[in-house]
C-alpha cells in the first residue's frame, strides 16, 4: 500500500492505495456528450507510462529516431511532450487539494485537463494533479509525477491474486450497458449500447490480431467473439490467402488445439502480465484481452436473476423486461486501435503501415 504526498511540503494527498494495471480504456474518448463513469476503482492507482497532455508537437516536427526511442513506430497527428509516469486514481481518493479555477481548459461539461494541472496542494499551493471529468471522458485524477511522491505505508505487501482466484471471482464485464447522456431536452438521458470498455478492449486486441495475421485472413471462434472481431478482420484483411485460426486460451480452459496460430488470452488486472500457455501452443501469437472481457467470451451465459424475498438486493437483477440490444453491429474504438498499433514495431511493415493509414483516413468506417 502507498500514500501519495506533495513533493513541495510532504502533505498527504491520497488515501492508502494499491497498484493495479492501467485499464485499456484509460485514454478513450467515447461518443459526444456522454457521461462516462470513474476510471479507477477506489483504493487503486495505475501508472501511465506514456506522456499525456501538452505541450504538443506536430508529427512533422518530430525526428523519426526520437519517436522510435519513445516506442512510436508510425506517424501520429501530434506527440505529447508531457511528463510520463503519471499515477491515475479515482477522484474520490484525492485529499488535501483544491481546484485551480483558471485551469478549467476547453471543456463543456466539466474539466478536461487541456490547460495542465488544475488541482493544487492546499498546504503549499503547488500544482499536483489534473482532474478529468468532462463529457465523453473517463473520470480520473492524474497525479503529476514531478509534483508528488509515492510513500509506502505499514503492512506486509500482499501477493497478487492467482489466476485461479481471479477466475473464481468471475468479475465479468457485460458487453452491453446503458450510456448516460448530458444535455438532453429533459435533462439527463440514457441509451443502451455496446460497452465502451469492450470497444476499447477490441481496439487493443485488433491491433495485435493484425500483427499476428501477417497479412493473412484470420478466423476467430463463433458467437460473441465473432460478433466483436470477425467483421473488422474480414474488412481489413484480404480473403484470398491461407487462413490463420485464432482461439481463446487461459486459466481454467482446456488446452487449445495445437493448430491454433493465435491465442486470445487474459491480462492480469493487478500486474498487467499476459497469461502464458505451456505445451505445444507455446509458440502461438498472444493477443491481450482485459480479464473481465475474456471471462465473458469464454463463458457467454448471461448473469441470471435468482429468487429473492422481501426487498430486492442490490446485486439481484429483475427479469422484467429483458435488456435491450444495441441498434448497430459492434464497432471497435478507433483511437485505442491506433494508439496500440503505432506502438507495435511490426507496424513498420509496408502492408501494415498502408492499412493503418487507410483506417486513419476514414476507410472501413462501419467497423470503427
Short mmCIF file of C-alpha atoms in Angstrom, two decimals:
data_model
loop_
_atom_site.label_atom_id
_atom_site.label_comp_id
_atom_site.label_asym_id
_atom_site.label_seq_id
_atom_site.Cartn_x
_atom_site.Cartn_y
_atom_site.Cartn_z
CA UNK A 1 0.00 0.00 0.00
CA UNK A 2 1.12 3.53 -0.76
CA UNK A 3 0.15 7.12 0.03
CA UNK A 4 0.97 9.94 -2.36
CA UNK A 5 2.43 13.08 -0.78
CA UNK A 6 3.16 16.56 -2.08
CA UNK A 7 6.76 16.96 -3.30
CA UNK A 8 6.76 20.55 -2.05
CA UNK A 9 5.67 20.17 1.55
CA UNK A 10 5.10 16.46 2.23
CA UNK A 11 1.35 16.77 2.86
CA UNK A 12 -0.63 13.57 2.25
CA UNK A 13 -2.76 13.84 -0.89
CA UNK A 14 -4.48 10.44 -1.14
CA UNK A 15 -5.91 7.60 0.88
CA UNK A 16 -3.77 4.42 1.13
CA UNK A 17 -3.74 2.76 -2.29
CA UNK A 18 -2.59 -0.41 -4.04
CA UNK A 19 -1.20 -0.57 -7.55
CA UNK A 20 -3.02 -2.25 -10.44
CA UNK A 21 -2.62 -2.32 -14.21
CA UNK A 22 -3.73 0.70 -16.23
CA UNK A 23 -7.15 -0.03 -17.85
CA UNK A 24 -7.02 -0.28 -21.62
CA UNK A 25 -9.77 2.36 -21.89
CA UNK A 26 -7.82 4.95 -19.85
CA UNK A 27 -7.35 7.29 -22.87
CA UNK A 28 -10.66 6.57 -24.55
CA UNK A 29 -12.87 9.41 -25.77
CA UNK A 30 -16.34 7.96 -26.22
CA UNK A 31 -19.20 9.45 -28.19
CA UNK A 32 -20.36 13.04 -27.93
CA UNK A 33 -21.86 14.38 -24.73
CA UNK A 34 -21.79 11.01 -22.97
CA UNK A 35 -21.31 10.76 -19.22
CA UNK A 36 -18.70 8.09 -18.51
CA UNK A 37 -18.12 6.71 -15.00
CA UNK A 38 -14.96 6.71 -12.86
CA UNK A 39 -11.96 5.02 -14.47
CA UNK A 40 -10.24 3.53 -11.41
CA UNK A 41 -11.71 1.51 -8.55
CA UNK A 42 -11.45 3.29 -5.21
CA UNK A 43 -8.26 2.46 -3.35
CA UNK A 44 -6.28 1.63 -6.50
CA UNK A 45 -3.88 3.51 -8.73
CA UNK A 46 -2.19 2.76 -12.05
CA UNK A 47 0.89 4.28 -13.64
CA UNK A 48 0.54 5.58 -17.21
CA UNK A 49 3.95 5.02 -18.85
CA UNK A 50 3.25 7.38 -21.75
CA UNK A 51 3.30 11.20 -21.78
CA UNK A 52 -0.11 12.84 -21.54
CA UNK A 53 -1.30 16.36 -22.30
CA UNK A 54 0.55 19.44 -23.51
CA UNK A 55 2.84 20.74 -24.73
CA UNK A 56 2.30 19.08 -28.11
CA UNK A 57 4.41 18.80 -31.27
CA UNK A 58 3.02 18.01 -34.71
CA UNK A 59 4.38 14.85 -36.28
CA UNK A 60 6.21 16.85 -38.98
CA UNK A 61 8.33 18.43 -36.23
CA UNK A 62 9.35 15.12 -34.63
CA UNK A 63 12.51 13.27 -35.65
CA UNK A 64 11.62 9.63 -36.54
CA UNK A 65 14.53 8.33 -34.44
CA UNK A 66 13.23 10.24 -31.42
CA UNK A 67 9.74 8.81 -31.97
CA UNK A 68 11.10 5.26 -32.14
CA UNK A 69 13.11 5.85 -28.98
CA UNK A 70 9.79 6.70 -27.34
CA UNK A 71 8.22 3.50 -28.69
CA UNK A 72 6.20 5.02 -31.56
CA UNK A 73 6.84 3.39 -34.94
CA UNK A 74 4.28 5.06 -37.22
CA UNK A 75 3.03 8.62 -37.74
CA UNK A 76 0.54 10.15 -35.33
CA UNK A 77 -1.15 13.54 -35.58
CA UNK A 78 0.79 15.05 -32.68
CA UNK A 79 3.16 13.90 -29.98
CA UNK A 80 2.75 14.84 -26.31
CA UNK A 81 5.79 16.29 -24.58
CA UNK A 82 4.16 15.93 -21.17
CA UNK A 83 5.98 14.14 -18.36
CA UNK A 84 5.44 10.36 -18.50
CA UNK A 85 4.64 8.24 -15.46
CA UNK A 86 1.53 9.91 -14.06
CA UNK A 87 -0.35 7.92 -11.41
CA UNK A 88 -4.06 7.66 -12.18
CA UNK A 89 -6.59 7.44 -9.33
CA UNK A 90 -10.30 7.84 -8.70
CA UNK A 91 -11.40 11.45 -8.00
CA UNK A 92 -12.87 10.42 -4.65
CA UNK A 93 -9.49 9.22 -3.38
CA UNK A 94 -7.76 12.62 -3.53
CA UNK A 95 -7.22 14.55 -0.29
CA UNK A 96 -5.82 17.95 0.75
CA UNK A 97 -6.19 19.67 -2.62
CA UNK A 98 -8.18 22.49 -4.19
CA UNK A 99 -9.24 23.18 -7.76
CA UNK A 100 -7.49 25.92 -9.75
CA UNK A 101 -10.42 27.74 -11.42
CA UNK A 102 -8.34 29.38 -14.17
CA UNK A 103 -7.18 25.92 -15.34
CA UNK A 104 -10.65 24.86 -16.48
CA UNK A 105 -9.45 24.04 -20.02
CA UNK A 106 -11.73 23.89 -23.05
CA UNK A 107 -14.31 21.56 -21.50
CA UNK A 108 -18.04 22.00 -21.99
CA UNK A 109 -19.44 19.84 -19.16
CA UNK A 110 -16.54 19.55 -16.71
CA UNK A 111 -12.73 19.52 -16.68
CA UNK A 112 -10.55 18.08 -19.44
CA UNK A 113 -7.03 18.97 -18.29
CA UNK A 114 -6.17 20.83 -21.50
CA UNK A 115 -4.59 23.70 -19.53
CA UNK A 116 -2.34 21.46 -17.46
CA UNK A 117 -2.61 20.59 -13.74
CA UNK A 118 -5.85 22.00 -12.31
CA UNK A 119 -5.52 20.85 -8.68
CA UNK A 120 -3.13 22.37 -6.11
CA UNK A 121 -1.94 21.23 -2.71
CA UNK A 122 -3.94 23.08 -0.04
CA UNK A 123 -0.90 23.32 2.22
CA UNK A 124 1.66 24.88 -0.16
CA UNK A 125 -0.28 25.72 -3.35
CA UNK A 126 1.91 23.55 -5.59
CA UNK A 127 0.02 22.25 -8.67
CA UNK A 128 -0.01 18.49 -8.09
CA UNK A 129 -2.71 16.85 -10.20
CA UNK A 130 -5.13 17.07 -13.10
CA UNK A 131 -8.78 16.23 -12.63
CA UNK A 132 -10.70 14.98 -15.68
CA UNK A 133 -14.48 14.70 -15.67
CA UNK A 134 -15.67 16.29 -18.92
CA UNK A 135 -18.27 14.59 -21.11
CA UNK A 136 -17.06 11.64 -23.21
CA UNK A 137 -14.01 11.15 -20.93
CA UNK A 138 -13.48 8.66 -18.11
CA UNK A 139 -13.43 10.44 -14.75
CA UNK A 140 -9.99 10.35 -13.12
CA UNK A 141 -7.30 12.33 -11.35
CA UNK A 142 -3.78 12.19 -12.79
CA UNK A 143 -1.11 12.85 -10.15
CA UNK A 144 1.82 14.73 -11.71
CA UNK A 145 4.96 12.54 -11.40
CA UNK A 146 7.20 15.56 -10.82
CA UNK A 147 4.96 17.05 -8.10
CA UNK A 148 4.07 14.05 -5.91
CA UNK A 149 6.00 11.23 -4.24
CA UNK A 150 4.79 7.71 -3.53
CA UNK A 151 5.41 6.65 0.09
CA UNK A 152 4.90 3.07 1.38
CA UNK A 153 2.61 2.69 4.35
CA UNK A 154 2.64 0.00 7.03
CA UNK A 155 1.88 -3.63 6.48
CA UNK A 156 3.30 -6.54 4.52
CA UNK A 157 2.54 -6.24 0.80
CA UNK A 158 0.10 -8.89 -0.30
CA UNK A 159 0.83 -11.16 -3.25
CA UNK A 160 -1.23 -10.60 -6.40
CA UNK A 161 -4.24 -12.86 -6.76
CA UNK A 162 -3.58 -16.10 -8.58
CA UNK A 163 -5.24 -16.83 -11.91
CA UNK A 164 -7.41 -19.43 -10.19
CA UNK A 165 -8.60 -16.86 -7.64
CA UNK A 166 -9.35 -14.34 -10.38
CA UNK A 167 -11.38 -16.85 -12.36
CA UNK A 168 -13.26 -17.93 -9.22
CA UNK A 169 -14.28 -14.31 -8.57
CA UNK A 170 -15.90 -14.29 -12.05
CA UNK A 171 -15.97 -10.48 -12.36
CA UNK A 172 -17.11 -10.43 -15.97
CA UNK A 173 -17.56 -7.20 -17.93
CA UNK A 174 -21.03 -7.06 -19.58
CA UNK A 175 -20.85 -6.44 -23.35
CA UNK A 176 -23.88 -4.11 -23.22
CA UNK A 177 -24.67 -1.27 -20.83
CA UNK A 178 -26.77 1.89 -20.54
CA UNK A 179 -24.90 5.02 -21.65
CA UNK A 180 -25.78 8.26 -19.83
CA UNK A 181 -26.04 11.48 -21.85
CA UNK A 182 -25.69 15.14 -20.88
CA UNK A 183 -27.83 17.93 -22.24
CA UNK A 184 -30.98 16.12 -23.32
CA UNK A 185 -34.16 18.16 -23.73
CA UNK A 186 -35.49 16.72 -20.48
CA UNK A 187 -32.13 16.68 -18.70
CA UNK A 188 -30.07 13.53 -18.37
CA UNK A 189 -30.96 10.75 -20.79
CA UNK A 190 -29.78 7.19 -21.48
CA UNK A 191 -29.47 4.74 -24.33
CA UNK A 192 -28.49 1.07 -24.48
CA UNK A 193 -25.24 0.30 -26.30
CA UNK A 194 -22.22 -1.89 -26.63
CA UNK A 195 -19.94 -1.27 -23.66
CA UNK A 196 -17.24 1.39 -24.15
CA UNK A 197 -14.90 -0.95 -22.24
CA UNK A 198 -15.46 -3.64 -24.85
CA UNK A 199 -14.91 -1.23 -27.75
CA UNK A 200 -11.58 -0.11 -26.26
CA UNK A 201 -10.55 -3.71 -25.48
CA UNK A 202 -11.33 -4.66 -29.07
CA UNK A 203 -9.23 -1.75 -30.34
CA UNK A 204 -6.18 -3.02 -28.49
CA UNK A 205 -6.79 -6.66 -29.42
CA UNK A 206 -7.49 -5.91 -33.09
CA UNK A 207 -4.10 -4.20 -33.44
CA UNK A 208 -2.41 -7.34 -32.07
CA UNK A 209 -4.58 -9.60 -34.25
CA UNK A 210 -3.48 -7.75 -37.39
CA UNK A 211 0.17 -8.10 -36.44
CA UNK A 212 -0.34 -11.81 -35.71
CA UNK A 213 -2.16 -12.29 -39.02
CA UNK A 214 0.96 -11.50 -41.07
CA UNK A 215 -1.43 -10.17 -43.69
CA UNK A 216 -3.48 -13.36 -43.97
CA UNK A 217 -7.21 -13.78 -43.16
CA UNK A 218 -7.97 -14.69 -39.55
CA UNK A 219 -10.93 -16.75 -38.30
CA UNK A 220 -12.00 -16.34 -34.66
CA UNK A 221 -14.42 -18.58 -32.71
CA UNK A 222 -18.12 -18.09 -33.37
CA UNK A 223 -20.67 -16.43 -31.12
CA UNK A 224 -19.82 -13.27 -29.22
CA UNK A 225 -16.14 -13.44 -30.19
CA UNK A 226 -17.10 -13.36 -33.86
CA UNK A 227 -19.58 -10.53 -33.23
CA UNK A 228 -16.73 -8.44 -31.81
CA UNK A 229 -13.84 -9.27 -34.16
CA UNK A 230 -14.80 -11.12 -37.34
CA UNK A 231 -16.40 -8.23 -39.24
CA UNK A 232 -13.39 -5.99 -38.71
CA UNK A 233 -10.93 -8.75 -39.62
CA UNK A 234 -12.83 -9.54 -42.83
CA UNK A 235 -12.90 -5.84 -43.77
CA UNK A 236 -9.19 -5.21 -43.11
CA UNK A 237 -7.52 -8.44 -44.30
CA UNK A 238 -7.60 -9.99 -47.79
CA UNK A 239 -9.79 -13.04 -48.31
CA UNK A 240 -7.71 -14.86 -50.93
CA UNK A 241 -4.82 -16.10 -48.77
CA UNK A 242 -4.47 -19.14 -46.49
CA UNK A 243 -6.46 -18.59 -43.32
CA UNK A 244 -4.99 -18.36 -39.83
CA UNK A 245 -7.00 -19.55 -36.83
CA UNK A 246 -7.43 -17.77 -33.51
CA UNK A 247 -8.70 -19.37 -30.31
CA UNK A 248 -9.46 -18.47 -26.70
CA UNK A 249 -6.98 -19.71 -24.13
CA UNK A 250 -6.46 -19.02 -20.46
CA UNK A 251 -6.73 -20.27 -16.88
CA UNK A 252 -9.28 -22.99 -16.31
CA UNK A 253 -9.69 -23.65 -20.04
CA UNK A 254 -8.82 -26.87 -21.85
CA UNK A 255 -5.57 -26.63 -23.79
CA UNK A 256 -6.29 -25.21 -27.26
CA UNK A 257 -5.71 -27.33 -30.32
CA UNK A 258 -2.11 -27.47 -31.49
CA UNK A 259 -3.10 -25.88 -34.82
CA UNK A 260 -4.07 -22.54 -33.28
CA UNK A 261 -1.84 -19.80 -34.68
CA UNK A 262 -3.20 -17.00 -32.45
CA UNK A 263 -4.50 -17.12 -28.88
CA UNK A 264 -6.75 -14.54 -27.22
CA UNK A 265 -5.60 -14.57 -23.59
CA UNK A 266 -6.40 -12.53 -20.45
CA UNK A 267 -4.30 -9.81 -18.86
CA UNK A 268 -3.81 -9.96 -15.09
CA UNK A 269 -5.71 -6.92 -13.73
CA UNK A 270 -3.18 -6.31 -10.94
CA UNK A 271 0.18 -6.97 -12.60
CA UNK A 272 -0.66 -6.32 -16.26
CA UNK A 273 1.02 -9.62 -17.22
CA UNK A 274 -0.35 -11.82 -20.01
CA UNK A 275 -1.46 -15.34 -19.19
CA UNK A 276 1.09 -17.63 -20.84
CA UNK A 277 0.25 -21.11 -22.18
CA UNK A 278 2.51 -24.12 -21.97
CA UNK A 279 2.99 -27.12 -24.19
CA UNK A 280 2.51 -27.42 -27.95
CA UNK A 281 0.93 -23.96 -28.36
CA UNK A 282 3.62 -22.01 -26.52
CA UNK A 283 4.77 -20.52 -29.85
CA UNK A 284 1.35 -19.10 -30.76
CA UNK A 285 0.99 -15.31 -31.00
CA UNK A 286 -0.72 -13.99 -27.84
CA UNK A 287 -3.39 -11.29 -28.10
CA UNK A 288 -4.28 -9.44 -24.85
CA UNK A 289 -7.81 -9.02 -23.52
CA UNK A 290 -8.93 -7.48 -20.21
CA UNK A 291 -9.82 -10.30 -17.83
CA UNK A 292 -13.48 -9.26 -17.48
CA UNK A 293 -13.94 -9.26 -21.26
CA UNK A 294 -12.11 -12.56 -21.67
CA UNK A 295 -14.24 -14.22 -18.97
CA UNK A 296 -17.41 -13.12 -20.76
CA UNK A 297 -16.15 -14.52 -24.07
CA UNK A 298 -15.23 -17.93 -22.67
CA UNK A 299 -18.46 -18.16 -20.65
CA UNK A 300 -21.14 -16.26 -22.60
CA UNK A 301 -24.05 -17.28 -20.37
CA UNK A 302 -25.79 -14.16 -19.02
CA UNK A 303 -25.95 -13.39 -15.33
CA UNK A 304 -29.41 -14.69 -14.45
CA UNK A 305 -31.76 -13.41 -11.73
CA UNK A 306 -32.14 -15.51 -8.58
CA UNK A 307 -35.25 -15.90 -6.39
CA UNK A 308 -35.46 -13.36 -3.59
CA UNK A 309 -37.95 -12.36 -0.91
CA UNK A 310 -38.55 -9.00 0.71
CA UNK A 311 -36.76 -6.02 -0.77
CA UNK A 312 -34.71 -6.72 -3.87
CA UNK A 313 -30.97 -6.95 -3.03
CA UNK A 314 -28.70 -4.61 -4.96
CA UNK A 315 -26.89 -7.43 -6.78
CA UNK A 316 -30.04 -9.21 -7.99
CA UNK A 317 -31.37 -8.43 -11.46
CA UNK A 318 -35.03 -8.11 -12.27
CA UNK A 319 -36.39 -10.25 -15.10
CA UNK A 320 -38.88 -7.67 -16.44
CA UNK A 321 -38.19 -6.55 -19.05
CA UNK A 322 -35.20 -8.21 -20.69
CA UNK A 323 -32.32 -5.86 -21.50
CA UNK A 324 -32.43 -4.20 -24.90
CA UNK A 325 -29.79 -4.98 -27.53
CA UNK A 326 -27.76 -2.29 -29.30
CA UNK A 327 -29.20 -1.00 -32.55
CA UNK A 328 -25.98 -1.48 -34.52
CA UNK A 329 -23.20 -4.01 -35.06
CA UNK A 330 -20.14 -3.90 -32.82
CA UNK A 331 -17.66 -1.12 -33.57
CA UNK A 332 -14.03 -1.05 -32.48
CA UNK A 333 -12.64 2.05 -30.77
CA UNK A 334 -10.55 3.69 -33.48
CA UNK A 335 -8.31 5.76 -31.18
CA UNK A 336 -7.39 2.81 -28.96
CA UNK A 337 -6.65 0.78 -32.09
CA UNK A 338 -4.33 3.48 -33.44
CA UNK A 339 -2.70 4.13 -30.04
CA UNK A 340 -1.85 0.42 -29.78
CA UNK A 341 -0.79 -0.26 -33.38
CA UNK A 342 1.66 2.64 -33.70
CA UNK A 343 3.47 1.27 -30.62
CA UNK A 344 3.99 -2.21 -32.09
CA UNK A 345 7.28 -2.48 -34.04
CA UNK A 346 5.59 -4.65 -36.68
CA UNK A 347 3.67 -1.59 -37.92
CA UNK A 348 6.84 -0.65 -39.85
CA UNK A 349 5.96 -3.39 -42.36
CA UNK A 350 4.67 -1.71 -45.56
CA UNK A 351 1.38 -3.62 -45.73
CA UNK A 352 0.51 -2.81 -42.12
CA UNK A 353 1.56 0.85 -42.46
CA UNK A 354 -0.69 1.15 -45.53
CA UNK A 355 -3.58 -0.45 -43.67
CA UNK A 356 -3.14 1.93 -40.71
CA UNK A 357 -3.08 4.98 -42.98
CA UNK A 358 -6.24 3.79 -44.72
CA UNK A 359 -8.07 3.34 -41.42
CA UNK A 360 -7.00 6.75 -40.10
CA UNK A 361 -8.20 8.37 -43.33
CA UNK A 362 -11.70 7.11 -42.56
CA UNK A 363 -11.88 3.95 -44.66
CA UNK A 364 -13.78 0.96 -43.20
CA UNK A 365 -15.87 3.38 -41.07
CA UNK A 366 -18.55 0.79 -40.32
CA UNK A 367 -16.17 -1.29 -38.19
CA UNK A 368 -14.91 1.70 -36.13
#
